[in-house]
GROMACS .gro file of C-alpha atoms in nm:
model
  341
    1UNK     CA    1   2.074   5.725   4.395
    2UNK     CA    2   2.096   5.374   4.248
    3UNK     CA    3   2.224   5.279   3.904
    4UNK     CA    4   1.912   5.066   3.858
    5UNK     CA    5   1.699   5.383   3.885
    6UNK     CA    6   1.811   5.452   3.527
    7UNK     CA    7   1.714   5.117   3.377
    8UNK     CA    8   1.461   5.083   3.097
    9UNK     CA    9   1.361   4.783   2.887
   10UNK     CA   10   1.482   4.797   2.526
   11UNK     CA   11   1.403   4.531   2.263
   12UNK     CA   12   1.727   4.442   2.084
   13UNK     CA   13   1.574   4.493   1.739
   14UNK     CA   14   1.543   4.867   1.811
   15UNK     CA   15   1.923   4.909   1.826
   16UNK     CA   16   2.009   5.071   1.491
   17UNK     CA   17   2.276   4.870   1.309
   18UNK     CA   18   2.326   5.098   1.009
   19UNK     CA   19   2.284   5.472   0.941
   20UNK     CA   20   1.986   5.594   0.738
   21UNK     CA   21   2.051   5.685   0.375
   22UNK     CA   22   1.990   6.054   0.450
   23UNK     CA   23   2.149   6.182   0.771
   24UNK     CA   24   1.876   6.433   0.856
   25UNK     CA   25   1.583   6.196   0.782
   26UNK     CA   26   1.600   6.036   1.126
   27UNK     CA   27   1.315   6.095   1.367
   28UNK     CA   28   1.335   6.363   1.633
   29UNK     CA   29   1.148   6.349   1.963
   30UNK     CA   30   1.112   6.683   2.139
   31UNK     CA   31   1.080   6.692   2.517
   32UNK     CA   32   0.984   6.999   2.718
   33UNK     CA   33   1.179   6.955   3.041
   34UNK     CA   34   0.939   7.170   3.242
   35UNK     CA   35   0.609   7.007   3.139
   36UNK     CA   36   0.725   6.669   3.005
   37UNK     CA   37   0.534   6.733   2.681
   38UNK     CA   38   0.652   6.514   2.393
   39UNK     CA   39   0.623   6.577   2.018
   40UNK     CA   40   0.733   6.361   1.724
   41UNK     CA   41   0.915   6.525   1.433
   42UNK     CA   42   1.201   6.462   1.188
   43UNK     CA   43   1.555   6.583   1.239
   44UNK     CA   44   1.537   6.832   0.952
   45UNK     CA   45   1.266   7.012   1.157
   46UNK     CA   46   1.541   7.122   1.400
   47UNK     CA   47   1.566   7.450   1.202
   48UNK     CA   48   1.216   7.542   1.322
   49UNK     CA   49   1.298   7.456   1.684
   50UNK     CA   50   1.597   7.689   1.702
   51UNK     CA   51   1.554   8.064   1.742
   52UNK     CA   52   1.742   8.352   1.587
   53UNK     CA   53   2.009   8.449   1.841
   54UNK     CA   54   2.066   8.094   1.967
   55UNK     CA   55   2.403   7.925   1.920
   56UNK     CA   56   2.474   7.561   1.845
   57UNK     CA   57   2.777   7.410   2.021
   58UNK     CA   58   2.924   7.127   1.811
   59UNK     CA   59   3.210   6.887   1.886
   60UNK     CA   60   3.444   6.883   1.583
   61UNK     CA   61   3.652   6.585   1.700
   62UNK     CA   62   3.719   6.328   1.429
   63UNK     CA   63   3.719   5.952   1.492
   64UNK     CA   64   4.049   5.778   1.431
   65UNK     CA   65   4.033   5.450   1.232
   66UNK     CA   66   4.173   5.315   1.557
   67UNK     CA   67   4.093   4.943   1.529
   68UNK     CA   68   4.386   4.742   1.400
   69UNK     CA   69   4.364   4.372   1.311
   70UNK     CA   70   4.695   4.187   1.300
   71UNK     CA   71   4.908   3.899   1.423
   72UNK     CA   72   5.119   3.815   1.722
   73UNK     CA   73   5.474   3.722   1.628
   74UNK     CA   74   5.614   3.462   1.592
   75UNK     CA   75   5.303   3.244   1.655
   76UNK     CA   76   5.081   3.414   1.395
   77UNK     CA   77   4.790   3.423   1.640
   78UNK     CA   78   4.524   3.687   1.570
   79UNK     CA   79   4.526   4.014   1.766
   80UNK     CA   80   4.297   4.316   1.775
   81UNK     CA   81   4.432   4.648   1.901
   82UNK     CA   82   4.221   4.954   1.974
   83UNK     CA   83   4.407   5.284   2.011
   84UNK     CA   84   4.280   5.484   2.309
   85UNK     CA   85   4.527   5.759   2.392
   86UNK     CA   86   4.840   5.898   2.227
   87UNK     CA   87   5.118   5.902   2.488
   88UNK     CA   88   5.373   6.055   2.246
   89UNK     CA   89   5.678   5.921   2.058
   90UNK     CA   90   5.477   5.645   1.890
   91UNK     CA   91   5.345   5.502   2.218
   92UNK     CA   92   4.968   5.454   2.259
   93UNK     CA   93   4.753   5.328   2.542
   94UNK     CA   94   4.552   5.047   2.383
   95UNK     CA   95   4.287   4.788   2.447
   96UNK     CA   96   4.408   4.450   2.317
   97UNK     CA   97   4.234   4.120   2.244
   98UNK     CA   98   4.324   3.861   2.358
   99UNK     CA   99   4.458   4.063   2.654
  100UNK     CA  100   4.622   3.773   2.837
  101UNK     CA  101   4.825   3.682   2.526
  102UNK     CA  102   4.954   4.035   2.470
  103UNK     CA  103   5.180   4.065   2.774
  104UNK     CA  104   5.478   4.300   2.793
  105UNK     CA  105   5.733   4.210   2.526
  106UNK     CA  106   5.480   4.072   2.275
  107UNK     CA  107   5.562   4.163   1.915
  108UNK     CA  108   5.272   4.258   1.684
  109UNK     CA  109   5.243   4.295   1.307
  110UNK     CA  110   4.978   4.462   1.089
  111UNK     CA  111   4.930   4.493   0.713
  112UNK     CA  112   5.185   4.229   0.617
  113UNK     CA  113   5.448   4.398   0.833
  114UNK     CA  114   5.404   4.756   0.707
  115UNK     CA  115   5.323   4.845   1.069
  116UNK     CA  116   5.480   4.663   1.363
  117UNK     CA  117   5.453   4.718   1.737
  118UNK     CA  118   5.582   4.603   2.076
  119UNK     CA  119   5.379   4.583   2.397
  120UNK     CA  120   5.601   4.774   2.642
  121UNK     CA  121   5.383   4.790   2.953
  122UNK     CA  122   5.045   4.778   3.120
  123UNK     CA  123   4.839   5.041   3.303
  124UNK     CA  124   4.617   5.001   3.609
  125UNK     CA  125   4.291   4.901   3.435
  126UNK     CA  126   4.456   4.636   3.217
  127UNK     CA  127   4.506   4.852   2.908
  128UNK     CA  128   4.842   4.804   2.734
  129UNK     CA  129   5.113   5.052   2.637
  130UNK     CA  130   5.213   4.976   2.278
  131UNK     CA  131   5.515   5.118   2.094
  132UNK     CA  132   5.446   5.139   1.719
  133UNK     CA  133   5.720   5.119   1.453
  134UNK     CA  134   5.646   5.263   1.108
  135UNK     CA  135   5.776   5.476   0.823
  136UNK     CA  136   5.614   5.804   0.726
  137UNK     CA  137   5.316   5.966   0.904
  138UNK     CA  138   5.132   5.751   1.159
  139UNK     CA  139   4.786   5.892   1.075
  140UNK     CA  140   4.836   5.805   0.708
  141UNK     CA  141   4.937   5.450   0.805
  142UNK     CA  142   4.621   5.429   1.021
  143UNK     CA  143   4.403   5.553   0.734
  144UNK     CA  144   4.532   5.262   0.523
  145UNK     CA  145   4.523   4.983   0.781
  146UNK     CA  146   4.278   5.087   1.051
  147UNK     CA  147   3.905   5.026   1.078
  148UNK     CA  148   3.637   5.239   1.246
  149UNK     CA  149   3.603   5.142   1.615
  150UNK     CA  150   3.225   5.090   1.613
  151UNK     CA  151   3.046   5.041   1.947
  152UNK     CA  152   3.009   4.681   2.072
  153UNK     CA  153   2.631   4.679   2.013
  154UNK     CA  154   2.679   4.736   1.637
  155UNK     CA  155   2.738   4.398   1.478
  156UNK     CA  156   2.758   4.500   1.111
  157UNK     CA  157   3.065   4.636   0.936
  158UNK     CA  158   3.026   4.992   0.808
  159UNK     CA  159   3.053   5.024   0.429
  160UNK     CA  160   3.142   5.394   0.433
  161UNK     CA  161   3.362   5.505   0.724
  162UNK     CA  162   3.257   5.869   0.674
  163UNK     CA  163   2.909   5.780   0.800
  164UNK     CA  164   3.067   5.743   1.147
  165UNK     CA  165   3.206   6.097   1.118
  166UNK     CA  166   3.014   6.423   1.147
  167UNK     CA  167   3.019   6.643   0.836
  168UNK     CA  168   3.209   6.905   1.041
  169UNK     CA  169   3.466   6.668   1.196
  170UNK     CA  170   3.810   6.826   1.183
  171UNK     CA  171   4.052   6.730   1.461
  172UNK     CA  172   4.164   6.366   1.487
  173UNK     CA  173   4.156   6.206   1.829
  174UNK     CA  174   3.831   6.025   1.916
  175UNK     CA  175   3.785   5.652   1.974
  176UNK     CA  176   3.410   5.693   1.918
  177UNK     CA  177   3.191   5.941   1.732
  178UNK     CA  178   3.005   6.230   1.896
  179UNK     CA  179   2.690   6.068   1.755
  180UNK     CA  180   2.430   6.343   1.805
  181UNK     CA  181   2.612   6.535   1.532
  182UNK     CA  182   2.577   6.254   1.278
  183UNK     CA  183   2.227   6.382   1.189
  184UNK     CA  184   2.350   6.712   1.045
  185UNK     CA  185   2.416   6.772   0.675
  186UNK     CA  186   2.609   7.069   0.536
  187UNK     CA  187   2.283   7.193   0.380
  188UNK     CA  188   2.100   7.176   0.714
  189UNK     CA  189   2.379   7.366   0.889
  190UNK     CA  190   2.364   7.633   0.616
  191UNK     CA  191   1.987   7.674   0.677
  192UNK     CA  192   2.049   7.706   1.051
  193UNK     CA  193   2.312   7.976   0.998
  194UNK     CA  194   2.085   8.158   0.750
  195UNK     CA  195   1.822   8.182   1.027
  196UNK     CA  196   2.065   8.378   1.245
  197UNK     CA  197   2.194   8.095   1.463
  198UNK     CA  198   2.571   8.092   1.528
  199UNK     CA  199   2.778   7.772   1.509
  200UNK     CA  200   3.036   7.738   1.787
  201UNK     CA  201   3.287   7.452   1.769
  202UNK     CA  202   3.453   7.280   2.065
  203UNK     CA  203   3.672   6.970   2.070
  204UNK     CA  204   3.635   6.677   2.306
  205UNK     CA  205   3.811   6.356   2.209
  206UNK     CA  206   3.562   6.082   2.294
  207UNK     CA  207   3.708   5.787   2.483
  208UNK     CA  208   3.581   5.430   2.496
  209UNK     CA  209   3.472   5.497   2.853
  210UNK     CA  210   3.159   5.631   2.683
  211UNK     CA  211   3.049   5.268   2.646
  212UNK     CA  212   3.178   5.146   2.980
  213UNK     CA  213   2.887   5.025   3.193
  214UNK     CA  214   2.828   5.165   3.540
  215UNK     CA  215   2.905   4.870   3.768
  216UNK     CA  216   2.861   5.045   4.102
  217UNK     CA  217   2.521   5.010   4.275
  218UNK     CA  218   2.542   5.370   4.396
  219UNK     CA  219   2.604   5.605   4.105
  220UNK     CA  220   2.831   5.825   4.317
  221UNK     CA  221   3.074   5.530   4.346
  222UNK     CA  222   3.130   5.534   3.968
  223UNK     CA  223   3.455   5.692   3.848
  224UNK     CA  224   3.437   5.871   3.513
  225UNK     CA  225   3.704   5.824   3.249
  226UNK     CA  226   3.917   6.126   3.161
  227UNK     CA  227   3.879   6.300   2.824
  228UNK     CA  228   4.063   6.597   2.673
  229UNK     CA  229   3.855   6.899   2.569
  230UNK     CA  230   3.930   7.248   2.439
  231UNK     CA  231   3.762   7.571   2.333
  232UNK     CA  232   3.891   7.851   2.109
  233UNK     CA  233   3.853   8.221   2.189
  234UNK     CA  234   3.621   8.250   1.887
  235UNK     CA  235   3.383   7.993   2.038
  236UNK     CA  236   3.409   8.153   2.382
  237UNK     CA  237   3.311   8.489   2.229
  238UNK     CA  238   3.009   8.338   2.048
  239UNK     CA  239   2.878   8.170   2.365
  240UNK     CA  240   2.938   8.480   2.578
  241UNK     CA  241   2.757   8.699   2.323
  242UNK     CA  242   2.466   8.454   2.299
  243UNK     CA  243   2.427   8.456   2.678
  244UNK     CA  244   2.448   8.837   2.695
  245UNK     CA  245   2.179   8.878   2.430
  246UNK     CA  246   1.940   8.630   2.590
  247UNK     CA  247   1.982   8.352   2.331
  248UNK     CA  248   2.002   7.985   2.415
  249UNK     CA  249   2.321   7.779   2.419
  250UNK     CA  250   2.215   7.455   2.248
  251UNK     CA  251   2.463   7.169   2.281
  252UNK     CA  252   2.484   6.905   2.011
  253UNK     CA  253   2.553   6.590   2.208
  254UNK     CA  254   2.661   6.504   2.559
  255UNK     CA  255   3.027   6.561   2.468
  256UNK     CA  256   2.961   6.928   2.383
  257UNK     CA  257   2.761   6.956   2.705
  258UNK     CA  258   3.042   6.805   2.914
  259UNK     CA  259   3.294   7.036   2.745
  260UNK     CA  260   3.118   7.363   2.817
  261UNK     CA  261   3.012   7.256   3.167
  262UNK     CA  262   3.379   7.170   3.235
  263UNK     CA  263   3.525   7.491   3.092
  264UNK     CA  264   3.273   7.751   3.216
  265UNK     CA  265   3.422   8.003   3.458
  266UNK     CA  266   3.266   8.070   3.803
  267UNK     CA  267   3.101   8.386   3.670
  268UNK     CA  268   2.932   8.190   3.389
  269UNK     CA  269   3.154   8.323   3.109
  270UNK     CA  270   3.406   8.155   2.879
  271UNK     CA  271   3.759   8.215   2.751
  272UNK     CA  272   4.000   8.014   2.538
  273UNK     CA  273   4.086   7.708   2.746
  274UNK     CA  274   4.155   7.334   2.755
  275UNK     CA  275   4.143   7.065   3.022
  276UNK     CA  276   4.125   6.697   3.097
  277UNK     CA  277   3.772   6.647   3.226
  278UNK     CA  278   3.621   6.374   3.441
  279UNK     CA  279   3.294   6.560   3.494
  280UNK     CA  280   3.008   6.327   3.592
  281UNK     CA  281   2.666   6.485   3.548
  282UNK     CA  282   2.373   6.315   3.724
  283UNK     CA  283   2.047   6.436   3.885
  284UNK     CA  284   2.111   6.716   4.130
  285UNK     CA  285   2.373   6.877   3.906
  286UNK     CA  286   2.316   7.251   3.846
  287UNK     CA  287   2.381   7.337   3.481
  288UNK     CA  288   2.592   7.650   3.442
  289UNK     CA  289   2.598   7.701   3.065
  290UNK     CA  290   2.369   7.473   2.862
  291UNK     CA  291   2.011   7.579   2.785
  292UNK     CA  292   1.900   7.300   2.546
  293UNK     CA  293   2.040   6.969   2.421
  294UNK     CA  294   2.025   6.768   2.099
  295UNK     CA  295   2.113   6.407   2.180
  296UNK     CA  296   2.056   6.046   2.078
  297UNK     CA  297   1.889   5.773   2.286
  298UNK     CA  298   2.137   5.620   2.530
  299UNK     CA  299   2.203   5.281   2.688
  300UNK     CA  300   2.010   5.179   3.001
  301UNK     CA  301   2.195   5.254   3.327
  302UNK     CA  302   2.463   5.453   3.140
  303UNK     CA  303   2.625   5.779   3.254
  304UNK     CA  304   2.464   5.944   2.949
  305UNK     CA  305   2.110   5.851   3.059
  306UNK     CA  306   2.206   6.000   3.396
  307UNK     CA  307   2.323   6.321   3.224
  308UNK     CA  308   2.000   6.372   3.027
  309UNK     CA  309   1.802   6.287   3.343
  310UNK     CA  310   1.993   6.561   3.528
  311UNK     CA  311   1.886   6.807   3.258
  312UNK     CA  312   1.526   6.705   3.187
  313UNK     CA  313   1.428   6.506   3.498
  314UNK     CA  314   1.451   6.129   3.546
  315UNK     CA  315   1.076   6.072   3.527
  316UNK     CA  316   1.042   6.278   3.208
  317UNK     CA  317   1.334   6.093   3.046
  318UNK     CA  318   1.217   5.743   3.141
  319UNK     CA  319   0.866   5.828   3.018
  320UNK     CA  320   1.010   5.962   2.691
  321UNK     CA  321   1.220   5.647   2.644
  322UNK     CA  322   0.911   5.431   2.711
  323UNK     CA  323   0.725   5.627   2.441
  324UNK     CA  324   1.022   5.591   2.205
  325UNK     CA  325   1.012   5.211   2.246
  326UNK     CA  326   0.634   5.209   2.186
  327UNK     CA  327   0.677   5.426   1.875
  328UNK     CA  328   0.963   5.204   1.747
  329UNK     CA  329   1.230   5.474   1.747
  330UNK     CA  330   1.582   5.361   1.652
  331UNK     CA  331   1.830   5.365   1.942
  332UNK     CA  332   2.198   5.445   2.007
  333UNK     CA  333   2.475   5.563   1.772
  334UNK     CA  334   2.299   5.529   1.435
  335UNK     CA  335   1.955   5.584   1.584
  336UNK     CA  336   1.710   5.871   1.618
  337UNK     CA  337   1.750   6.191   1.817
  338UNK     CA  338   1.591   6.398   2.096
  339UNK     CA  339   1.568   6.772   2.148
  340UNK     CA  340   1.552   6.858   2.517
  341UNK     CA  341   1.456   7.221   2.586
   0.00000   0.00000   0.00000
């Protein structure tokens, strides 16, 4: 199967640059994966599309303000550092710009010297290992100095950083938001629970590999980035009970999908667990746990378009995306949503 099989034409003006004023006012396209039938709704209609006895699986990872703008010492040249993975003891794997001027030994300074760092090494794909020096608690320093690491296709600065967090975000660790969850409000979640639908939280820390294009011609030659995910016993019990009682397991976002498909046991049940996952879901994959998916519209030729095509069928997905372009839906992180069932 070729990467180009997942291409679609998207006018640039349909890429949403800012979130809507009201999270749940975005549009919602529903797609029946058996028939291909499409309906146009609003996100707040999701309450009517869920059934009593279903459970919603939500990723409660919180985005770190992981983009640091500073200077290289002693030249004073500008540097941008994006934190990717905590290696422990103040060392982070980072993406740096300009990469060729941040070689091992380079000294960095942020916030007039309140945070300093040294590049201490490089990993295989060109990312740098950076040792940070600071006083106090690193996350508090980041909250003061860091910016939200918005995707490369968003050109505008975000006025309110909380709009790139879900209302249920809890555990710091992501370099990008689990964006399907951005549509939910606390009031909407309360309505969903009142209807008899359980909320089950998992954690997957989203890496920047989410935005990494697939460069291989054959999709099977693409290597997925590794991301850490975990599930509590409480969540395992909710999903197991939902399955036993004939309810649907509805994942909010591809990260929740990848988490439960990574952690499901051979007999189809769940228990408290965690893992580093490199799961790559593309057409031909047999889903073991997910029954329905709430998701945004994804980049052409991306692993996420391949995932939704595995679930709903490539032809159905490409037809739905064509309709979304015709109907002027908003695309990507701050865009509209789909409900695949």
